[in-house]
């Protein structure tokens, strides 16, 4: 039992280290040696848990597919069912929280976007997120809670670019030395889209 718990902790440490590297460098530029250095393990110990960089990437993406399904299918905070605009705002909020706090999710999206999807469906994670976002935007447009002036696909793309970009943008100050808050930038986008 102790051995199993130790093996599980080691596996988790390796996945976290790999996620940090993949999120920053992508699949191709990530070196197994950098993952090993982050863990303080030997290369042999890493390979005892994961046979290749491909396998590491596949596990991260597979885990995030399941995580995304739970995120996507989470019951609305508002009962009864919220308006389409409120539902979209809630989905964006849940995704934003994942981008900010969950390096495995960030890494998996990067991997899904720039790797030929190690094993399985190449459009799985990113494709499903895209479809859900487009559907949510389209519903909000139909209910006139988002501007219908632009195609739902374009607005969903913009929202995902902003969400993804938030997690990689360094902090900066305005001309008066006041920190620019991501919430303020997000408010500008929401206002432009007429989201509540």
PDB file of C-alpha atoms in Angstrom:
ATOM      1  CA  UNK A   1       0.000   0.000   0.000  1.00  0.00           C
ATOM      2  CA  UNK A   2       2.786   2.451   0.916  1.00  0.00           C
ATOM      3  CA  UNK A   3       4.627   1.523  -2.284  1.00  0.00           C
ATOM      4  CA  UNK A   4       1.501   2.214  -4.356  1.00  0.00           C
ATOM      5  CA  UNK A   5       0.981   5.583  -2.680  1.00  0.00           C
ATOM      6  CA  UNK A   6       4.616   6.509  -3.316  1.00  0.00           C
ATOM      7  CA  UNK A   7       4.324   5.456  -6.970  1.00  0.00           C
ATOM      8  CA  UNK A   8       1.157   7.534  -7.353  1.00  0.00           C
ATOM      9  CA  UNK A   9       2.847  10.605  -5.807  1.00  0.00           C
ATOM     10  CA  UNK A  10       5.839  10.175  -8.115  1.00  0.00           C
ATOM     11  CA  UNK A  11       3.558   9.882 -11.139  1.00  0.00           C
ATOM     12  CA  UNK A  12       1.733  13.061 -10.104  1.00  0.00           C
ATOM     13  CA  UNK A  13       5.035  14.905  -9.616  1.00  0.00           C
ATOM     14  CA  UNK A  14       6.160  13.876 -13.100  1.00  0.00           C
ATOM     15  CA  UNK A  15       2.852  14.965 -14.659  1.00  0.00           C
ATOM     16  CA  UNK A  16       3.015  18.343 -12.926  1.00  0.00           C
ATOM     17  CA  UNK A  17       6.612  18.877 -14.066  1.00  0.00           C
ATOM     18  CA  UNK A  18       5.772  17.816 -17.620  1.00  0.00           C
ATOM     19  CA  UNK A  19       2.726  20.106 -17.642  1.00  0.00           C
ATOM     20  CA  UNK A  20       4.887  23.076 -16.613  1.00  0.00           C
ATOM     21  CA  UNK A  21       7.278  22.378 -19.492  1.00  0.00           C
ATOM     22  CA  UNK A  22       4.606  21.647 -22.108  1.00  0.00           C
ATOM     23  CA  UNK A  23       2.557  24.729 -21.142  1.00  0.00           C
ATOM     24  CA  UNK A  24       5.550  27.005 -21.686  1.00  0.00           C
ATOM     25  CA  UNK A  25       7.431  25.296 -24.526  1.00  0.00           C
ATOM     26  CA  UNK A  26       4.882  23.141 -26.347  1.00  0.00           C
ATOM     27  CA  UNK A  27       5.395  19.540 -27.370  1.00  0.00           C
ATOM     28  CA  UNK A  28       8.316  19.787 -29.776  1.00  0.00           C
ATOM     29  CA  UNK A  29      10.510  22.119 -27.714  1.00  0.00           C
ATOM     30  CA  UNK A  30       9.955  20.313 -24.415  1.00  0.00           C
ATOM     31  CA  UNK A  31      12.900  18.139 -23.462  1.00  0.00           C
ATOM     32  CA  UNK A  32      12.536  15.113 -21.211  1.00  0.00           C
ATOM     33  CA  UNK A  33      15.709  16.274 -19.470  1.00  0.00           C
ATOM     34  CA  UNK A  34      13.928  19.476 -18.383  1.00  0.00           C
ATOM     35  CA  UNK A  35      11.062  17.433 -16.944  1.00  0.00           C
ATOM     36  CA  UNK A  36      13.588  15.243 -15.114  1.00  0.00           C
ATOM     37  CA  UNK A  37      15.350  18.347 -13.749  1.00  0.00           C
ATOM     38  CA  UNK A  38      12.044  19.710 -12.410  1.00  0.00           C
ATOM     39  CA  UNK A  39      11.334  16.476 -10.552  1.00  0.00           C
ATOM     40  CA  UNK A  40      14.819  15.855  -9.179  1.00  0.00           C
ATOM     41  CA  UNK A  41      14.491  12.253 -10.363  1.00  0.00           C
ATOM     42  CA  UNK A  42      16.625  10.265 -12.727  1.00  0.00           C
ATOM     43  CA  UNK A  43      15.631   9.756 -16.340  1.00  0.00           C
ATOM     44  CA  UNK A  44      15.254   6.043 -15.604  1.00  0.00           C
ATOM     45  CA  UNK A  45      12.790   6.759 -12.797  1.00  0.00           C
ATOM     46  CA  UNK A  46      10.712   8.921 -15.122  1.00  0.00           C
ATOM     47  CA  UNK A  47      10.728   6.250 -17.823  1.00  0.00           C
ATOM     48  CA  UNK A  48       9.594   3.699 -15.237  1.00  0.00           C
ATOM     49  CA  UNK A  49       6.317   5.643 -15.085  1.00  0.00           C
ATOM     50  CA  UNK A  50       6.054   6.969 -18.646  1.00  0.00           C
ATOM     51  CA  UNK A  51       7.637   5.278 -21.632  1.00  0.00           C
ATOM     52  CA  UNK A  52       8.054   8.423 -23.724  1.00  0.00           C
ATOM     53  CA  UNK A  53       7.393  12.133 -24.052  1.00  0.00           C
ATOM     54  CA  UNK A  54       4.472  11.170 -26.290  1.00  0.00           C
ATOM     55  CA  UNK A  55       2.964   9.077 -23.512  1.00  0.00           C
ATOM     56  CA  UNK A  56       3.373  11.923 -21.003  1.00  0.00           C
ATOM     57  CA  UNK A  57       1.577  14.286 -23.375  1.00  0.00           C
ATOM     58  CA  UNK A  58      -1.185  11.746 -24.046  1.00  0.00           C
ATOM     59  CA  UNK A  59      -1.873  11.243 -20.346  1.00  0.00           C
ATOM     60  CA  UNK A  60      -2.096  14.996 -19.764  1.00  0.00           C
ATOM     61  CA  UNK A  61      -4.491  15.437 -22.676  1.00  0.00           C
ATOM     62  CA  UNK A  62      -6.608  12.420 -21.672  1.00  0.00           C
ATOM     63  CA  UNK A  63      -6.901  13.683 -18.091  1.00  0.00           C
ATOM     64  CA  UNK A  64      -7.881  17.121 -19.326  1.00  0.00           C
ATOM     65  CA  UNK A  65     -10.527  15.703 -21.664  1.00  0.00           C
ATOM     66  CA  UNK A  66     -12.231  14.194 -18.616  1.00  0.00           C
ATOM     67  CA  UNK A  67     -11.691  17.374 -16.618  1.00  0.00           C
ATOM     68  CA  UNK A  68     -13.178  19.452 -19.453  1.00  0.00           C
ATOM     69  CA  UNK A  69     -16.278  17.236 -19.589  1.00  0.00           C
ATOM     70  CA  UNK A  70     -16.888  17.851 -15.876  1.00  0.00           C
ATOM     71  CA  UNK A  71     -16.278  21.573 -16.370  1.00  0.00           C
ATOM     72  CA  UNK A  72     -18.556  21.748 -19.412  1.00  0.00           C
ATOM     73  CA  UNK A  73     -21.345  19.745 -17.785  1.00  0.00           C
ATOM     74  CA  UNK A  74     -21.238  21.463 -14.391  1.00  0.00           C
ATOM     75  CA  UNK A  75     -24.720  22.448 -13.291  1.00  0.00           C
ATOM     76  CA  UNK A  76     -25.434  26.170 -13.600  1.00  0.00           C
ATOM     77  CA  UNK A  77     -25.005  28.227 -10.455  1.00  0.00           C
ATOM     78  CA  UNK A  78     -28.338  29.872 -11.212  1.00  0.00           C
ATOM     79  CA  UNK A  79     -31.561  27.931 -10.834  1.00  0.00           C
ATOM     80  CA  UNK A  80     -33.742  27.779 -12.831  1.00  0.00           C
ATOM     81  CA  UNK A  81     -31.662  27.569 -15.977  1.00  0.00           C
ATOM     82  CA  UNK A  82     -29.808  30.857 -16.556  1.00  0.00           C
ATOM     83  CA  UNK A  83     -30.152  32.897 -19.712  1.00  0.00           C
ATOM     84  CA  UNK A  84     -27.803  31.983 -22.555  1.00  0.00           C
ATOM     85  CA  UNK A  85     -25.638  35.034 -21.832  1.00  0.00           C
ATOM     86  CA  UNK A  86     -25.372  34.155 -18.138  1.00  0.00           C
ATOM     87  CA  UNK A  87     -24.566  30.533 -19.009  1.00  0.00           C
ATOM     88  CA  UNK A  88     -21.828  31.688 -21.404  1.00  0.00           C
ATOM     89  CA  UNK A  89     -20.424  34.070 -18.785  1.00  0.00           C
ATOM     90  CA  UNK A  90     -20.381  31.228 -16.259  1.00  0.00           C
ATOM     91  CA  UNK A  91     -18.634  28.872 -18.702  1.00  0.00           C
ATOM     92  CA  UNK A  92     -16.040  31.529 -19.477  1.00  0.00           C
ATOM     93  CA  UNK A  93     -15.504  32.081 -15.748  1.00  0.00           C
ATOM     94  CA  UNK A  94     -14.972  28.367 -15.106  1.00  0.00           C
ATOM     95  CA  UNK A  95     -12.543  28.133 -18.023  1.00  0.00           C
ATOM     96  CA  UNK A  96     -10.690  31.250 -16.943  1.00  0.00           C
ATOM     97  CA  UNK A  97     -10.222  29.775 -13.465  1.00  0.00           C
ATOM     98  CA  UNK A  98      -8.750  26.636 -15.054  1.00  0.00           C
ATOM     99  CA  UNK A  99      -6.358  28.628 -17.236  1.00  0.00           C
ATOM    100  CA  UNK A 100      -5.178  30.574 -14.190  1.00  0.00           C
ATOM    101  CA  UNK A 101      -4.827  27.721 -11.720  1.00  0.00           C
ATOM    102  CA  UNK A 102      -4.556  24.416 -13.552  1.00  0.00           C
ATOM    103  CA  UNK A 103      -1.240  24.008 -15.361  1.00  0.00           C
ATOM    104  CA  UNK A 104      -2.238  20.543 -16.578  1.00  0.00           C
ATOM    105  CA  UNK A 105      -5.287  21.959 -18.334  1.00  0.00           C
ATOM    106  CA  UNK A 106      -3.213  24.788 -19.857  1.00  0.00           C
ATOM    107  CA  UNK A 107      -0.596  22.293 -20.995  1.00  0.00           C
ATOM    108  CA  UNK A 108      -3.181  19.939 -22.457  1.00  0.00           C
ATOM    109  CA  UNK A 109      -4.707  22.725 -24.531  1.00  0.00           C
ATOM    110  CA  UNK A 110      -1.285  23.696 -25.810  1.00  0.00           C
ATOM    111  CA  UNK A 111      -0.567  20.063 -26.616  1.00  0.00           C
ATOM    112  CA  UNK A 112      -3.939  19.566 -28.293  1.00  0.00           C
ATOM    113  CA  UNK A 113      -3.261  22.640 -30.416  1.00  0.00           C
ATOM    114  CA  UNK A 114       0.352  21.975 -31.436  1.00  0.00           C
ATOM    115  CA  UNK A 115       0.882  18.230 -31.268  1.00  0.00           C
ATOM    116  CA  UNK A 116      -0.604  15.718 -33.652  1.00  0.00           C
ATOM    117  CA  UNK A 117      -2.440  14.387 -30.577  1.00  0.00           C
ATOM    118  CA  UNK A 118      -0.172  11.738 -29.343  1.00  0.00           C
ATOM    119  CA  UNK A 119      -2.751   8.953 -29.511  1.00  0.00           C
ATOM    120  CA  UNK A 120      -6.413   9.043 -30.455  1.00  0.00           C
ATOM    121  CA  UNK A 121      -8.655  11.783 -31.820  1.00  0.00           C
ATOM    122  CA  UNK A 122      -6.643  14.833 -32.947  1.00  0.00           C
ATOM    123  CA  UNK A 123      -9.635  17.165 -32.536  1.00  0.00           C
ATOM    124  CA  UNK A 124     -10.838  15.840 -29.175  1.00  0.00           C
ATOM    125  CA  UNK A 125     -10.122  18.375 -26.431  1.00  0.00           C
ATOM    126  CA  UNK A 126      -9.640  21.567 -28.412  1.00  0.00           C
ATOM    127  CA  UNK A 127     -12.381  20.664 -30.867  1.00  0.00           C
ATOM    128  CA  UNK A 128     -14.913  19.981 -28.128  1.00  0.00           C
ATOM    129  CA  UNK A 129     -14.076  23.235 -26.339  1.00  0.00           C
ATOM    130  CA  UNK A 130     -14.426  25.094 -29.622  1.00  0.00           C
ATOM    131  CA  UNK A 131     -17.786  23.477 -30.400  1.00  0.00           C
ATOM    132  CA  UNK A 132     -19.128  24.212 -26.904  1.00  0.00           C
ATOM    133  CA  UNK A 133     -18.001  27.839 -27.056  1.00  0.00           C
ATOM    134  CA  UNK A 134     -19.494  28.389 -30.534  1.00  0.00           C
ATOM    135  CA  UNK A 135     -22.793  26.791 -29.443  1.00  0.00           C
ATOM    136  CA  UNK A 136     -22.898  28.936 -26.291  1.00  0.00           C
ATOM    137  CA  UNK A 137     -22.146  32.127 -28.228  1.00  0.00           C
ATOM    138  CA  UNK A 138     -24.772  31.256 -30.845  1.00  0.00           C
ATOM    139  CA  UNK A 139     -27.419  30.700 -28.131  1.00  0.00           C
ATOM    140  CA  UNK A 140     -26.548  34.042 -26.541  1.00  0.00           C
ATOM    141  CA  UNK A 141     -26.838  35.708 -29.963  1.00  0.00           C
ATOM    142  CA  UNK A 142     -30.220  34.090 -30.575  1.00  0.00           C
ATOM    143  CA  UNK A 143     -31.420  35.465 -27.234  1.00  0.00           C
ATOM    144  CA  UNK A 144     -29.928  38.875 -28.186  1.00  0.00           C
ATOM    145  CA  UNK A 145     -27.583  38.861 -25.184  1.00  0.00           C
ATOM    146  CA  UNK A 146     -24.505  39.075 -27.410  1.00  0.00           C
ATOM    147  CA  UNK A 147     -24.141  41.132 -30.510  1.00  0.00           C
ATOM    148  CA  UNK A 148     -25.359  39.139 -33.515  1.00  0.00           C
ATOM    149  CA  UNK A 149     -23.274  41.368 -35.813  1.00  0.00           C
ATOM    150  CA  UNK A 150     -20.407  38.878 -36.041  1.00  0.00           C
ATOM    151  CA  UNK A 151     -20.315  35.145 -36.735  1.00  0.00           C
ATOM    152  CA  UNK A 152     -20.498  32.996 -33.584  1.00  0.00           C
ATOM    153  CA  UNK A 153     -17.312  31.218 -34.686  1.00  0.00           C
ATOM    154  CA  UNK A 154     -15.369  34.501 -34.766  1.00  0.00           C
ATOM    155  CA  UNK A 155     -16.604  35.604 -31.345  1.00  0.00           C
ATOM    156  CA  UNK A 156     -15.890  32.181 -29.824  1.00  0.00           C
ATOM    157  CA  UNK A 157     -12.398  32.314 -31.322  1.00  0.00           C
ATOM    158  CA  UNK A 158     -11.826  35.754 -29.815  1.00  0.00           C
ATOM    159  CA  UNK A 159     -13.033  34.610 -26.387  1.00  0.00           C
ATOM    160  CA  UNK A 160     -10.732  31.569 -26.452  1.00  0.00           C
ATOM    161  CA  UNK A 161      -7.768  33.679 -27.600  1.00  0.00           C
ATOM    162  CA  UNK A 162      -8.322  36.066 -24.705  1.00  0.00           C
ATOM    163  CA  UNK A 163      -8.788  33.246 -22.188  1.00  0.00           C
ATOM    164  CA  UNK A 164      -5.678  31.467 -23.417  1.00  0.00           C
ATOM    165  CA  UNK A 165      -3.676  34.674 -23.615  1.00  0.00           C
ATOM    166  CA  UNK A 166      -4.512  35.730 -20.054  1.00  0.00           C
ATOM    167  CA  UNK A 167      -2.533  32.786 -18.724  1.00  0.00           C
ATOM    168  CA  UNK A 168       0.616  33.811 -20.628  1.00  0.00           C
ATOM    169  CA  UNK A 169       0.461  37.616 -20.376  1.00  0.00           C
ATOM    170  CA  UNK A 170       2.919  39.093 -17.907  1.00  0.00           C
ATOM    171  CA  UNK A 171       1.561  41.588 -15.395  1.00  0.00           C
ATOM    172  CA  UNK A 172       2.103  45.239 -16.261  1.00  0.00           C
ATOM    173  CA  UNK A 173       1.232  48.702 -14.986  1.00  0.00           C
ATOM    174  CA  UNK A 174      -0.600  51.517 -16.708  1.00  0.00           C
ATOM    175  CA  UNK A 175       1.053  54.907 -17.308  1.00  0.00           C
ATOM    176  CA  UNK A 176       0.342  55.891 -13.681  1.00  0.00           C
ATOM    177  CA  UNK A 177       1.990  52.804 -12.199  1.00  0.00           C
ATOM    178  CA  UNK A 178      -1.330  51.129 -11.369  1.00  0.00           C
ATOM    179  CA  UNK A 179      -1.427  47.393 -12.175  1.00  0.00           C
ATOM    180  CA  UNK A 180      -3.616  46.479 -15.142  1.00  0.00           C
ATOM    181  CA  UNK A 181      -6.031  43.905 -13.808  1.00  0.00           C
ATOM    182  CA  UNK A 182      -7.160  41.000 -16.009  1.00  0.00           C
ATOM    183  CA  UNK A 183     -10.691  41.554 -14.678  1.00  0.00           C
ATOM    184  CA  UNK A 184     -10.675  45.081 -16.125  1.00  0.00           C
ATOM    185  CA  UNK A 185      -9.530  43.815 -19.520  1.00  0.00           C
ATOM    186  CA  UNK A 186     -12.155  41.073 -19.397  1.00  0.00           C
ATOM    187  CA  UNK A 187     -14.822  43.682 -18.540  1.00  0.00           C
ATOM    188  CA  UNK A 188     -13.902  45.632 -21.680  1.00  0.00           C
ATOM    189  CA  UNK A 189     -14.383  42.520 -23.831  1.00  0.00           C
ATOM    190  CA  UNK A 190     -17.641  41.593 -22.121  1.00  0.00           C
ATOM    191  CA  UNK A 191     -18.960  45.126 -22.619  1.00  0.00           C
ATOM    192  CA  UNK A 192     -17.961  45.069 -26.288  1.00  0.00           C
ATOM    193  CA  UNK A 193     -19.820  41.779 -26.714  1.00  0.00           C
ATOM    194  CA  UNK A 194     -22.736  43.090 -24.611  1.00  0.00           C
ATOM    195  CA  UNK A 195     -22.353  40.248 -22.111  1.00  0.00           C
ATOM    196  CA  UNK A 196     -23.742  40.989 -18.650  1.00  0.00           C
TER     197      UNK A 196
END
